[in-house]
Amino acid sequence: GAGVSQSPRYKVAKRGQDVALRCDPISGHVSLFWYQQALGQGPEFLTYFQNEAQLDKSGLPSDRFFAERPEGSVSTLKIQRTQQEDSAVYLCASSPRRSGVGEKLFFGSGTQLSVL
Amino acid sequence: ELKVEQNPLFLSMQEGKNYTIYCNYSTTSDRLYWYRQDPGKSLESLFVLLSNGAVKQEGRLMASLDTKARLSTLHITAAVHDLSATYFCAVDPTFTSGTYKYIFGTGTRLKVLA
């Protein structure tokens, strides 16, 4: 496809469940970002990949959050033992080159996670 | 820590009127982005500003960047209902900052009334 694809679009989890969110960036894009967006707020940075290397994970809120991009394309954000405060929209974004060179991000439609 | 602040947070305006949204950021950067988000949708890039004094225009929207003042503005001319959305500015890191984050502002929710 031409854009960034995320799945599932909606996910409802019971508290304590593990979830996995998938991001399929635009083909050939070097940079991949994960953001968390709470209702009525701006996107908050979670983590950044340059190809398969996770260069910045300073935004991950706890060790229950884990992200990977093993082959430098598709990425998965995993949340273990979900809590209610994890409820948010998780956005994935990619860009053609590495971070810091002045390129806009292309965003996916997001995964809306609701933890009950 | 880099902070990006927008004002106003909420803006309700009549069709045909002009208004400006402000974006202030707290550290050195000469790269500033504006995005639009419609309700329930993802973010769409509007403008990329890459130097001091940069000005970009698209339709009724014009964005500018003053890196010395660490300020960007998004000016709306003769607003129409279709411009109703939330607008975010974002700043990306410098090469020497040691971080890779694009930091987003708080957002300005714009409602244009007919």
JSON list of C-alpha atoms in Angstrom, two decimals:
[
{"chain": "A", "resi": 1, "resn": "GLY", "atom": "CA", "xyz": [0.00, 0.00, 0.00]},
{"chain": "A", "resi": 2, "resn": "ALA", "atom": "CA", "xyz": [0.96, 3.61, -0.36]},
{"chain": "A", "resi": 3, "resn": "GLY", "atom": "CA", "xyz": [0.64, 4.66, 3.26]},
{"chain": "A", "resi": 4, "resn": "VAL", "atom": "CA", "xyz": [1.51, 3.58, 6.78]},
{"chain": "A", "resi": 5, "resn": "SER", "atom": "CA", "xyz": [-0.73, 0.73, 7.83]},
{"chain": "A", "resi": 6, "resn": "GLN", "atom": "CA", "xyz": [-1.57, -0.15, 11.42]},
{"chain": "A", "resi": 7, "resn": "SER", "atom": "CA", "xyz": [-3.52, -3.07, 12.82]},
{"chain": "A", "resi": 8, "resn": "PRO", "atom": "CA", "xyz": [-5.76, -3.72, 14.55]},
{"chain": "A", "resi": 9, "resn": "ARG", "atom": "CA", "xyz": [-7.70, -0.47, 14.23]},
{"chain": "A", "resi": 10, "resn": "TYR", "atom": "CA", "xyz": [-9.40, -1.10, 17.58]},
{"chain": "A", "resi": 11, "resn": "LYS", "atom": "CA", "xyz": [-8.35, -3.35, 20.44]},
{"chain": "A", "resi": 12, "resn": "VAL", "atom": "CA", "xyz": [-10.22, -4.02, 23.65]},
{"chain": "A", "resi": 13, "resn": "ALA", "atom": "CA", "xyz": [-8.22, -5.79, 26.34]},
{"chain": "A", "resi": 14, "resn": "LYS", "atom": "CA", "xyz": [-8.99, -6.91, 29.85]},
{"chain": "A", "resi": 15, "resn": "ARG", "atom": "CA", "xyz": [-6.68, -5.54, 32.49]},
{"chain": "A", "resi": 16, "resn": "GLY", "atom": "CA", "xyz": [-3.65, -7.80, 32.77]},
{"chain": "A", "resi": 17, "resn": "GLN", "atom": "CA", "xyz": [-3.78, -9.06, 29.18]},
{"chain": "A", "resi": 18, "resn": "ASP", "atom": "CA", "xyz": [-0.87, -8.73, 26.79]},
{"chain": "A", "resi": 19, "resn": "VAL", "atom": "CA", "xyz": [-1.43, -6.94, 23.47]},
{"chain": "A", "resi": 20, "resn": "ALA", "atom": "CA", "xyz": [0.58, -6.56, 20.26]},
{"chain": "A", "resi": 21, "resn": "LEU", "atom": "CA", "xyz": [0.11, -3.68, 17.87]},
{"chain": "A", "resi": 22, "resn": "ARG", "atom": "CA", "xyz": [1.46, -3.83, 14.35]},
{"chain": "A", "resi": 23, "resn": "CYS", "atom": "CA", "xyz": [2.83, -1.12, 12.10]},
{"chain": "A", "resi": 24, "resn": "ASP", "atom": "CA", "xyz": [3.65, -1.54, 8.42]},
{"chain": "A", "resi": 25, "resn": "PRO", "atom": "CA", "xyz": [5.56, 1.60, 7.33]},
{"chain": "A", "resi": 26, "resn": "ILE", "atom": "CA", "xyz": [5.91, 2.94, 3.83]},
{"chain": "A", "resi": 27, "resn": "SER", "atom": "CA", "xyz": [8.27, 0.67, 1.92]},
{"chain": "A", "resi": 28, "resn": "GLY", "atom": "CA", "xyz": [11.88, 1.82, 2.12]},
{"chain": "A", "resi": 29, "resn": "HIS", "atom": "CA", "xyz": [11.37, 4.27, 4.96]},
{"chain": "A", "resi": 30, "resn": "VAL", "atom": "CA", "xyz": [14.35, 4.30, 7.28]},
{"chain": "A", "resi": 31, "resn": "SER", "atom": "CA", "xyz": [12.80, 5.95, 10.33]},
{"chain": "A", "resi": 32, "resn": "LEU", "atom": "CA", "xyz": [9.91, 4.57, 12.34]},
{"chain": "A", "resi": 33, "resn": "PHE", "atom": "CA", "xyz": [8.33, 6.19, 15.38]},
{"chain": "A", "resi": 34, "resn": "TRP", "atom": "CA", "xyz": [5.72, 5.09, 17.88]},
{"chain": "A", "resi": 35, "resn": "TYR", "atom": "CA", "xyz": [3.60, 7.70, 19.63]},
{"chain": "A", "resi": 36, "resn": "GLN", "atom": "CA", "xyz": [0.90, 7.49, 22.29]},
{"chain": "A", "resi": 37, "resn": "GLN", "atom": "CA", "xyz": [-2.00, 9.93, 22.03]},
{"chain": "A", "resi": 38, "resn": "ALA", "atom": "CA", "xyz": [-4.40, 10.32, 24.92]},
{"chain": "A", "resi": 39, "resn": "LEU", "atom": "CA", "xyz": [-7.83, 11.80, 24.27]},
{"chain": "A", "resi": 40, "resn": "GLY", "atom": "CA", "xyz": [-7.57, 15.54, 23.62]},
{"chain": "A", "resi": 41, "resn": "GLN", "atom": "CA", "xyz": [-3.77, 15.56, 23.84]},
{"chain": "A", "resi": 42, "resn": "GLY", "atom": "CA", "xyz": [-0.89, 15.77, 21.43]},
{"chain": "A", "resi": 43, "resn": "PRO", "atom": "CA", "xyz": [1.10, 12.67, 20.44]},
{"chain": "A", "resi": 44, "resn": "GLU", "atom": "CA", "xyz": [3.70, 11.67, 23.05]},
{"chain": "A", "resi": 45, "resn": "PHE", "atom": "CA", "xyz": [6.91, 10.07, 21.83]},
{"chain": "A", "resi": 46, "resn": "LEU", "atom": "CA", "xyz": [7.47, 6.44, 22.78]},
{"chain": "A", "resi": 47, "resn": "THR", "atom": "CA", "xyz": [10.33, 5.08, 20.71]},
{"chain": "A", "resi": 48, "resn": "TYR", "atom": "CA", "xyz": [12.34, 5.50, 17.51]},
{"chain": "A", "resi": 49, "resn": "PHE", "atom": "CA", "xyz": [13.90, 3.01, 15.09]},
{"chain": "A", "resi": 50, "resn": "GLN", "atom": "CA", "xyz": [16.43, 3.70, 12.40]},
{"chain": "A", "resi": 51, "resn": "ASN", "atom": "CA", "xyz": [16.12, 0.63, 10.21]},
{"chain": "A", "resi": 52, "resn": "GLU", "atom": "CA", "xyz": [16.24, -2.29, 12.68]},
{"chain": "A", "resi": 53, "resn": "ALA", "atom": "CA", "xyz": [18.11, -0.39, 15.40]},
{"chain": "A", "resi": 54, "resn": "GLN", "atom": "CA", "xyz": [16.10, 1.02, 18.27]},
{"chain": "A", "resi": 55, "resn": "LEU", "atom": "CA", "xyz": [17.99, 4.23, 18.89]},
{"chain": "A", "resi": 56, "resn": "ASP", "atom": "CA", "xyz": [15.70, 5.90, 21.39]},
{"chain": "A", "resi": 57, "resn": "LYS", "atom": "CA", "xyz": [13.27, 4.25, 23.76]},
{"chain": "A", "resi": 58, "resn": "SER", "atom": "CA", "xyz": [13.22, 6.98, 26.34]},
{"chain": "A", "resi": 59, "resn": "GLY", "atom": "CA", "xyz": [9.49, 7.56, 25.97]},
{"chain": "A", "resi": 60, "resn": "LEU", "atom": "CA", "xyz": [8.37, 4.04, 26.85]},
{"chain": "A", "resi": 61, "resn": "PRO", "atom": "CA", "xyz": [6.45, 4.54, 30.12]},
{"chain": "A", "resi": 62, "resn": "SER", "atom": "CA", "xyz": [7.46, 1.29, 31.81]},
{"chain": "A", "resi": 63, "resn": "ASP", "atom": "CA", "xyz": [9.17, -2.03, 31.24]},
{"chain": "A", "resi": 64, "resn": "ARG", "atom": "CA", "xyz": [5.78, -3.43, 30.28]},
{"chain": "A", "resi": 65, "resn": "PHE", "atom": "CA", "xyz": [6.21, -1.70, 26.92]},
{"chain": "A", "resi": 66, "resn": "PHE", "atom": "CA", "xyz": [8.45, -3.29, 24.32]},
{"chain": "A", "resi": 67, "resn": "ALA", "atom": "CA", "xyz": [8.94, -2.51, 20.64]},
{"chain": "A", "resi": 68, "resn": "GLU", "atom": "CA", "xyz": [10.82, -4.25, 17.88]},
{"chain": "A", "resi": 69, "resn": "ARG", "atom": "CA", "xyz": [11.55, -3.91, 14.18]},
{"chain": "A", "resi": 70, "resn": "PRO", "atom": "CA", "xyz": [13.66, -6.99, 13.49]},
{"chain": "A", "resi": 71, "resn": "GLU", "atom": "CA", "xyz": [14.08, -6.67, 9.72]},
{"chain": "A", "resi": 72, "resn": "GLY", "atom": "CA", "xyz": [13.91, -2.92, 9.44]},
{"chain": "A", "resi": 73, "resn": "SER", "atom": "CA", "xyz": [10.40, -2.82, 8.04]},
{"chain": "A", "resi": 74, "resn": "VAL", "atom": "CA", "xyz": [7.35, -4.00, 10.04]},
{"chain": "A", "resi": 75, "resn": "SER", "atom": "CA", "xyz": [7.34, -3.00, 13.70]},
{"chain": "A", "resi": 76, "resn": "THR", "atom": "CA", "xyz": [5.42, -4.37, 16.67]},
{"chain": "A", "resi": 77, "resn": "LEU", "atom": "CA", "xyz": [4.64, -2.56, 19.89]},
{"chain": "A", "resi": 78, "resn": "LYS", "atom": "CA", "xyz": [3.90, -4.99, 22.71]},
{"chain": "A", "resi": 79, "resn": "ILE", "atom": "CA", "xyz": [2.31, -4.07, 26.00]},
{"chain": "A", "resi": 80, "resn": "GLN", "atom": "CA", "xyz": [2.39, -6.66, 28.75]},
{"chain": "A", "resi": 81, "resn": "ARG", "atom": "CA", "xyz": [-0.05, -6.87, 31.65]},
{"chain": "A", "resi": 82, "resn": "THR", "atom": "CA", "xyz": [-2.12, -3.96, 30.34]},
{"chain": "A", "resi": 83, "resn": "GLN", "atom": "CA", "xyz": [-3.42, -1.36, 32.78]},
{"chain": "A", "resi": 84, "resn": "GLN", "atom": "CA", "xyz": [-6.29, 1.09, 32.41]},
{"chain": "A", "resi": 85, "resn": "GLU", "atom": "CA", "xyz": [-3.86, 3.98, 32.04]},
{"chain": "A", "resi": 86, "resn": "ASP", "atom": "CA", "xyz": [-2.56, 2.34, 28.87]},
{"chain": "A", "resi": 87, "resn": "SER", "atom": "CA", "xyz": [-5.83, 3.19, 27.12]},
{"chain": "A", "resi": 88, "resn": "ALA", "atom": "CA", "xyz": [-4.97, 5.56, 24.28]},
{"chain": "A", "resi": 89, "resn": "VAL", "atom": "CA", "xyz": [-4.46, 5.74, 20.54]},
{"chain": "A", "resi": 90, "resn": "TYR", "atom": "CA", "xyz": [-1.10, 4.35, 19.49]},
{"chain": "A", "resi": 91, "resn": "LEU", "atom": "CA", "xyz": [0.24, 6.03, 16.37]},
{"chain": "A", "resi": 92, "resn": "CYS", "atom": "CA", "xyz": [3.00, 4.79, 14.12]},
{"chain": "A", "resi": 93, "resn": "ALA", "atom": "CA", "xyz": [4.86, 7.15, 11.79]},
{"chain": "A", "resi": 94, "resn": "SER", "atom": "CA", "xyz": [7.65, 6.71, 9.28]},
{"chain": "A", "resi": 95, "resn": "SER", "atom": "CA", "xyz": [9.91, 8.92, 7.22]},
{"chain": "A", "resi": 96, "resn": "PRO", "atom": "CA", "xyz": [12.28, 8.22, 4.33]},
{"chain": "A", "resi": 97, "resn": "ARG", "atom": "CA", "xyz": [15.54, 9.15, 6.06]},
{"chain": "A", "resi": 98, "resn": "ARG", "atom": "CA", "xyz": [16.96, 9.24, 9.56]},
{"chain": "A", "resi": 99, "resn": "SER", "atom": "CA", "xyz": [15.63, 11.55, 12.24]},
{"chain": "A", "resi": 100, "resn": "GLY", "atom": "CA", "xyz": [17.02, 15.06, 12.45]},
{"chain": "A", "resi": 101, "resn": "VAL", "atom": "CA", "xyz": [17.34, 15.84, 8.75]},
{"chain": "A", "resi": 102, "resn": "GLY", "atom": "CA", "xyz": [14.19, 17.90, 8.43]},
{"chain": "A", "resi": 103, "resn": "GLU", "atom": "CA", "xyz": [11.61, 15.52, 7.00]},
{"chain": "A", "resi": 104, "resn": "LYS", "atom": "CA", "xyz": [7.95, 15.30, 7.80]},
{"chain": "A", "resi": 105, "resn": "LEU", "atom": "CA", "xyz": [6.44, 12.19, 9.28]},
{"chain": "A", "resi": 106, "resn": "PHE", "atom": "CA", "xyz": [3.84, 10.01, 7.57]},
{"chain": "A", "resi": 107, "resn": "PHE", "atom": "CA", "xyz": [1.34, 8.73, 10.10]},
{"chain": "A", "resi": 108, "resn": "GLY", "atom": "CA", "xyz": [-0.81, 5.64, 10.18]},
{"chain": "A", "resi": 109, "resn": "SER", "atom": "CA", "xyz": [-4.44, 5.73, 11.28]},
{"chain": "A", "resi": 110, "resn": "GLY", "atom": "CA", "xyz": [-3.55, 4.42, 14.72]},
{"chain": "A", "resi": 111, "resn": "THR", "atom": "CA", "xyz": [-4.72, 1.64, 17.00]},
{"chain": "A", "resi": 112, "resn": "GLN", "atom": "CA", "xyz": [-7.23, 2.65, 19.63]},
{"chain": "A", "resi": 113, "resn": "LEU", "atom": "CA", "xyz": [-6.57, 0.56, 22.72]},
{"chain": "A", "resi": 114, "resn": "SER", "atom": "CA", "xyz": [-9.18, 0.32, 25.45]},
{"chain": "A", "resi": 115, "resn": "VAL", "atom": "CA", "xyz": [-8.27, -1.51, 28.64]},
{"chain": "A", "resi": 116, "resn": "LEU", "atom": "CA", "xyz": [-11.24, -2.54, 30.75]},
{"chain": "B", "resi": 1, "resn": "GLU", "atom": "CA", "xyz": [13.84, 18.94, 28.15]},
{"chain": "B", "resi": 2, "resn": "LEU", "atom": "CA", "xyz": [12.31, 20.24, 24.95]},
{"chain": "B", "resi": 3, "resn": "LYS", "atom": "CA", "xyz": [8.84, 21.65, 25.41]},
{"chain": "B", "resi": 4, "resn": "VAL", "atom": "CA", "xyz": [6.44, 22.80, 22.72]},
{"chain": "B", "resi": 5, "resn": "GLU", "atom": "CA", "xyz": [3.49, 24.96, 23.67]},
{"chain": "B", "resi": 6, "resn": "GLN", "atom": "CA", "xyz": [0.62, 26.19, 21.56]},
{"chain": "B", "resi": 7, "resn": "ASN", "atom": "CA", "xyz": [-1.96, 28.85, 22.12]},
{"chain": "B", "resi": 8, "resn": "PRO", "atom": "CA", "xyz": [-4.79, 29.10, 22.10]},
{"chain": "B", "resi": 9, "resn": "LEU", "atom": "CA", "xyz": [-5.81, 25.54, 23.00]},
{"chain": "B", "resi": 10, "resn": "PHE", "atom": "CA", "xyz": [-9.33, 26.11, 21.71]},
{"chain": "B", "resi": 11, "resn": "LEU", "atom": "CA", "xyz": [-10.44, 28.53, 19.05]},
{"chain": "B", "resi": 12, "resn": "SER", "atom": "CA", "xyz": [-13.95, 29.18, 17.84]},
{"chain": "B", "resi": 13, "resn": "MET", "atom": "CA", "xyz": [-14.20, 31.62, 14.99]},
{"chain": "B", "resi": 14, "resn": "GLN", "atom": "CA", "xyz": [-16.70, 32.84, 12.46]},
{"chain": "B", "resi": 15, "resn": "GLU", "atom": "CA", "xyz": [-16.37, 32.03, 8.79]},
{"chain": "B", "resi": 16, "resn": "GLY", "atom": "CA", "xyz": [-14.57, 34.77, 6.92]},
{"chain": "B", "resi": 17, "resn": "LYS", "atom": "CA", "xyz": [-12.48, 35.91, 9.89]},
{"chain": "B", "resi": 18, "resn": "ASN", "atom": "CA", "xyz": [-8.70, 35.84, 10.30]},
{"chain": "B", "resi": 19, "resn": "TYR", "atom": "CA", "xyz": [-6.77, 34.39, 13.22]},
{"chain": "B", "resi": 20, "resn": "THR", "atom": "CA", "xyz": [-3.30, 33.23, 14.25]},
{"chain": "B", "resi": 21, "resn": "ILE", "atom": "CA", "xyz": [-2.21, 30.18, 16.20]},
{"chain": "B", "resi": 22, "resn": "TYR", "atom": "CA", "xyz": [1.11, 30.41, 18.05]},
{"chain": "B", "resi": 23, "resn": "CYS", "atom": "CA", "xyz": [3.70, 27.72, 18.71]},
{"chain": "B", "resi": 24, "resn": "ASN", "atom": "CA", "xyz": [6.56, 28.32, 21.14]},
{"chain": "B", "resi": 25, "resn": "TYR", "atom": "CA", "xyz": [9.37, 25.86, 21.78]},
{"chain": "B", "resi": 26, "resn": "SER", "atom": "CA", "xyz": [12.07, 25.77, 24.41]},
{"chain": "B", "resi": 27, "resn": "THR", "atom": "CA", "xyz": [15.28, 24.76, 22.69]},
{"chain": "B", "resi": 28, "resn": "THR", "atom": "CA", "xyz": [17.33, 25.47, 19.61]},
{"chain": "B", "resi": 29, "resn": "SER", "atom": "CA", "xyz": [15.85, 24.06, 16.44]},
{"chain": "B", "resi": 30, "resn": "ASP", "atom": "CA", "xyz": [15.39, 25.30, 12.91]},
{"chain": "B", "resi": 31, "resn": "ARG", "atom": "CA", "xyz": [12.94, 22.62, 11.88]},
{"chain": "B", "resi": 32, "resn": "LEU", "atom": "CA", "xyz": [9.29, 23.08, 12.64]},
{"chain": "B", "resi": 33, "resn": "TYR", "atom": "CA", "xyz": [6.30, 21.17, 11.30]},
{"chain": "B", "resi": 34, "resn": "TRP", "atom": "CA", "xyz": [2.57, 21.78, 11.26]},
{"chain": "B", "resi": 35, "resn": "TYR", "atom": "CA", "xyz": [0.07, 18.91, 11.16]},
{"chain": "B", "resi": 36, "resn": "ARG", "atom": "CA", "xyz": [-3.68, 18.73, 10.95]},
{"chain": "B", "resi": 37, "resn": "GLN", "atom": "CA", "xyz": [-5.83, 16.09, 12.65]},
{"chain": "B", "resi": 38, "resn": "ASP", "atom": "CA", "xyz": [-9.53, 15.58, 11.96]},
{"chain": "B", "resi": 39, "resn": "PRO", "atom": "CA", "xyz": [-11.63, 13.88, 14.66]},
{"chain": "B", "resi": 40, "resn": "GLY", "atom": "CA", "xyz": [-10.95, 10.16, 14.79]},
{"chain": "B", "resi": 41, "resn": "LYS", "atom": "CA", "xyz": [-8.34, 10.43, 12.08]},
{"chain": "B", "resi": 42, "resn": "SER", "atom": "CA", "xyz": [-4.57, 10.46, 11.97]},
{"chain": "B", "resi": 43, "resn": "LEU", "atom": "CA", "xyz": [-2.20, 13.35, 11.46]},
{"chain": "B", "resi": 44, "resn": "GLU", "atom": "CA", "xyz": [-1.64, 14.91, 8.06]},
{"chain": "B", "resi": 45, "resn": "SER", "atom": "CA", "xyz": [1.39, 17.05, 7.27]},
{"chain": "B", "resi": 46, "resn": "LEU", "atom": "CA", "xyz": [0.64, 20.67, 6.34]},
{"chain": "B", "resi": 47, "resn": "PHE", "atom": "CA", "xyz": [3.95, 22.54, 6.36]},
{"chain": "B", "resi": 48, "resn": "VAL", "atom": "CA", "xyz": [7.66, 21.92, 6.83]},
{"chain": "B", "resi": 49, "resn": "LEU", "atom": "CA", "xyz": [9.68, 24.98, 7.89]},
{"chain": "B", "resi": 50, "resn": "LEU", "atom": "CA", "xyz": [13.44, 24.47, 7.74]},
{"chain": "B", "resi": 51, "resn": "SER", "atom": "CA", "xyz": [15.08, 27.83, 8.38]},
{"chain": "B", "resi": 52, "resn": "ASN", "atom": "CA", "xyz": [14.75, 31.13, 10.17]},
{"chain": "B", "resi": 53, "resn": "GLY", "atom": "CA", "xyz": [12.32, 33.36, 8.33]},
{"chain": "B", "resi": 54, "resn": "ALA", "atom": "CA", "xyz": [10.76, 30.50, 6.38]},
{"chain": "B", "resi": 55, "resn": "VAL", "atom": "CA", "xyz": [7.23, 31.16, 5.20]},
{"chain": "B", "resi": 56, "resn": "LYS", "atom": "CA", "xyz": [4.94, 28.65, 3.52]},
{"chain": "B", "resi": 57, "resn": "GLN", "atom": "CA", "xyz": [1.40, 29.16, 2.25]},
{"chain": "B", "resi": 58, "resn": "GLU", "atom": "CA", "xyz": [-1.27, 26.74, 1.13]},
{"chain": "B", "resi": 59, "resn": "GLY", "atom": "CA", "xyz": [-4.74, 28.06, 0.43]},
{"chain": "B", "resi": 60, "resn": "ARG", "atom": "CA", "xyz": [-6.03, 29.95, 3.45]},
{"chain": "B", "resi": 61, "resn": "LEU", "atom": "CA", "xyz": [-3.18, 28.82, 5.72]},
{"chain": "B", "resi": 62, "resn": "MET", "atom": "CA", "xyz": [0.21, 30.44, 6.07]},
{"chain": "B", "resi": 63, "resn": "ALA", "atom": "CA", "xyz": [2.98, 29.28, 8.40]},
{"chain": "B", "resi": 64, "resn": "SER", "atom": "CA", "xyz": [6.14, 31.11, 9.43]},
{"chain": "B", "resi": 65, "resn": "LEU", "atom": "CA", "xyz": [9.16, 30.41, 11.59]},
{"chain": "B", "resi": 66, "resn": "ASP", "atom": "CA", "xyz": [11.31, 32.73, 13.74]},
{"chain": "B", "resi": 67, "resn": "THR", "atom": "CA", "xyz": [14.08, 30.57, 15.18]},
{"chain": "B", "resi": 68, "resn": "LYS", "atom": "CA", "xyz": [15.57, 33.40, 17.23]},
{"chain": "B", "resi": 69, "resn": "ALA", "atom": "CA", "xyz": [12.29, 33.89, 19.05]},
{"chain": "B", "resi": 70, "resn": "ARG", "atom": "CA", "xyz": [11.64, 30.11, 19.00]},
{"chain": "B", "resi": 71, "resn": "LEU", "atom": "CA", "xyz": [8.21, 30.88, 17.61]},
{"chain": "B", "resi": 72, "resn": "SER", "atom": "CA", "xyz": [6.12, 29.66, 14.74]},
{"chain": "B", "resi": 73, "resn": "THR", "atom": "CA", "xyz": [2.74, 31.00, 13.67]},
{"chain": "B", "resi": 74, "resn": "LEU", "atom": "CA", "xyz": [-0.07, 29.49, 11.64]},
{"chain": "B", "resi": 75, "resn": "HIS", "atom": "CA", "xyz": [-2.24, 32.22, 10.18]},
{"chain": "B", "resi": 76, "resn": "ILE", "atom": "CA", "xyz": [-5.74, 31.54, 8.95]},
{"chain": "B", "resi": 77, "resn": "THR", "atom": "CA", "xyz": [-7.22, 33.90, 6.39]},
{"chain": "B", "resi": 78, "resn": "ALA", "atom": "CA", "xyz": [-10.96, 34.13, 5.74]},
{"chain": "B", "resi": 79, "resn": "ALA", "atom": "CA", "xyz": [-11.74, 30.91, 7.60]},
{"chain": "B", "resi": 80, "resn": "VAL", "atom": "CA", "xyz": [-14.14, 28.35, 6.14]},
{"chain": "B", "resi": 81, "resn": "HIS", "atom": "CA", "xyz": [-15.89, 25.45, 7.86]},
{"chain": "B", "resi": 82, "resn": "ASP", "atom": "CA", "xyz": [-13.61, 22.87, 6.22]},
{"chain": "B", "resi": 83, "resn": "LEU", "atom": "CA", "xyz": [-10.69, 24.19, 8.26]},
{"chain": "B", "resi": 84, "resn": "SER", "atom": "CA", "xyz": [-12.28, 22.90, 11.47]},
{"chain": "B", "resi": 85, "resn": "ALA", "atom": "CA", "xyz": [-9.75, 20.43, 12.93]},
{"chain": "B", "resi": 86, "resn": "THR", "atom": "CA", "xyz": [-7.00, 20.19, 15.53]},
{"chain": "B", "resi": 87, "resn": "TYR", "atom": "CA", "xyz": [-3.66, 21.70, 14.52]},
{"chain": "B", "resi": 88, "resn": "PHE", "atom": "CA", "xyz": [-0.36, 20.55, 15.98]},
{"chain": "B", "resi": 89, "resn": "CYS", "atom": "CA", "xyz": [3.10, 21.97, 15.66]},
{"chain": "B", "resi": 90, "resn": "ALA", "atom": "CA", "xyz": [6.12, 19.74, 16.15]},
{"chain": "B", "resi": 91, "resn": "VAL", "atom": "CA", "xyz": [9.86, 20.28, 16.55]},
{"chain": "B", "resi": 92, "resn": "ASP", "atom": "CA", "xyz": [12.53, 17.76, 15.70]},
{"chain": "B", "resi": 93, "resn": "PRO", "atom": "CA", "xyz": [15.96, 17.46, 17.27]},
{"chain": "B", "resi": 94, "resn": "THR", "atom": "CA", "xyz": [19.24, 18.94, 16.21]},
{"chain": "B", "resi": 95, "resn": "PHE", "atom": "CA", "xyz": [22.07, 16.63, 15.29]},
{"chain": "B", "resi": 96, "resn": "THR", "atom": "CA", "xyz": [23.89, 17.29, 18.54]},
{"chain": "B", "resi": 97, "resn": "SER", "atom": "CA", "xyz": [20.96, 16.99, 20.88]},
{"chain": "B", "resi": 98, "resn": "GLY", "atom": "CA", "xyz": [21.44, 13.28, 21.47]},
{"chain": "B", "resi": 99, "resn": "THR", "atom": "CA", "xyz": [17.79, 12.54, 20.95]},
{"chain": "B", "resi": 100, "resn": "TYR", "atom": "CA", "xyz": [15.66, 11.48, 18.03]},
{"chain": "B", "resi": 101, "resn": "LYS", "atom": "CA", "xyz": [12.30, 12.68, 19.21]},
{"chain": "B", "resi": 102, "resn": "TYR", "atom": "CA", "xyz": [9.89, 14.79, 17.26]},
{"chain": "B", "resi": 103, "resn": "ILE", "atom": "CA", "xyz": [8.09, 16.65, 20.04]},
{"chain": "B", "resi": 104, "resn": "PHE", "atom": "CA", "xyz": [4.51, 17.72, 19.46]},
{"chain": "B", "resi": 105, "resn": "GLY", "atom": "CA", "xyz": [2.67, 20.67, 20.90]},
{"chain": "B", "resi": 106, "resn": "THR", "atom": "CA", "xyz": [-0.50, 20.51, 22.90]},
{"chain": "B", "resi": 107, "resn": "GLY", "atom": "CA", "xyz": [-2.68, 21.14, 19.85]},
{"chain": "B", "resi": 108, "resn": "THR", "atom": "CA", "xyz": [-5.15, 23.88, 18.97]},
{"chain": "B", "resi": 109, "resn": "ARG", "atom": "CA", "xyz": [-8.71, 22.74, 18.41]},
{"chain": "B", "resi": 110, "resn": "LEU", "atom": "CA", "xyz": [-10.24, 25.01, 15.79]},
{"chain": "B", "resi": 111, "resn": "LYS", "atom": "CA", "xyz": [-13.95, 25.27, 15.15]},
{"chain": "B", "resi": 112, "resn": "VAL", "atom": "CA", "xyz": [-15.17, 27.49, 12.34]},
{"chain": "B", "resi": 113, "resn": "LEU", "atom": "CA", "xyz": [-18.78, 28.52, 12.69]},
{"chain": "B", "resi": 114, "resn": "ALA", "atom": "CA", "xyz": [-20.98, 29.18, 9.70]}
]
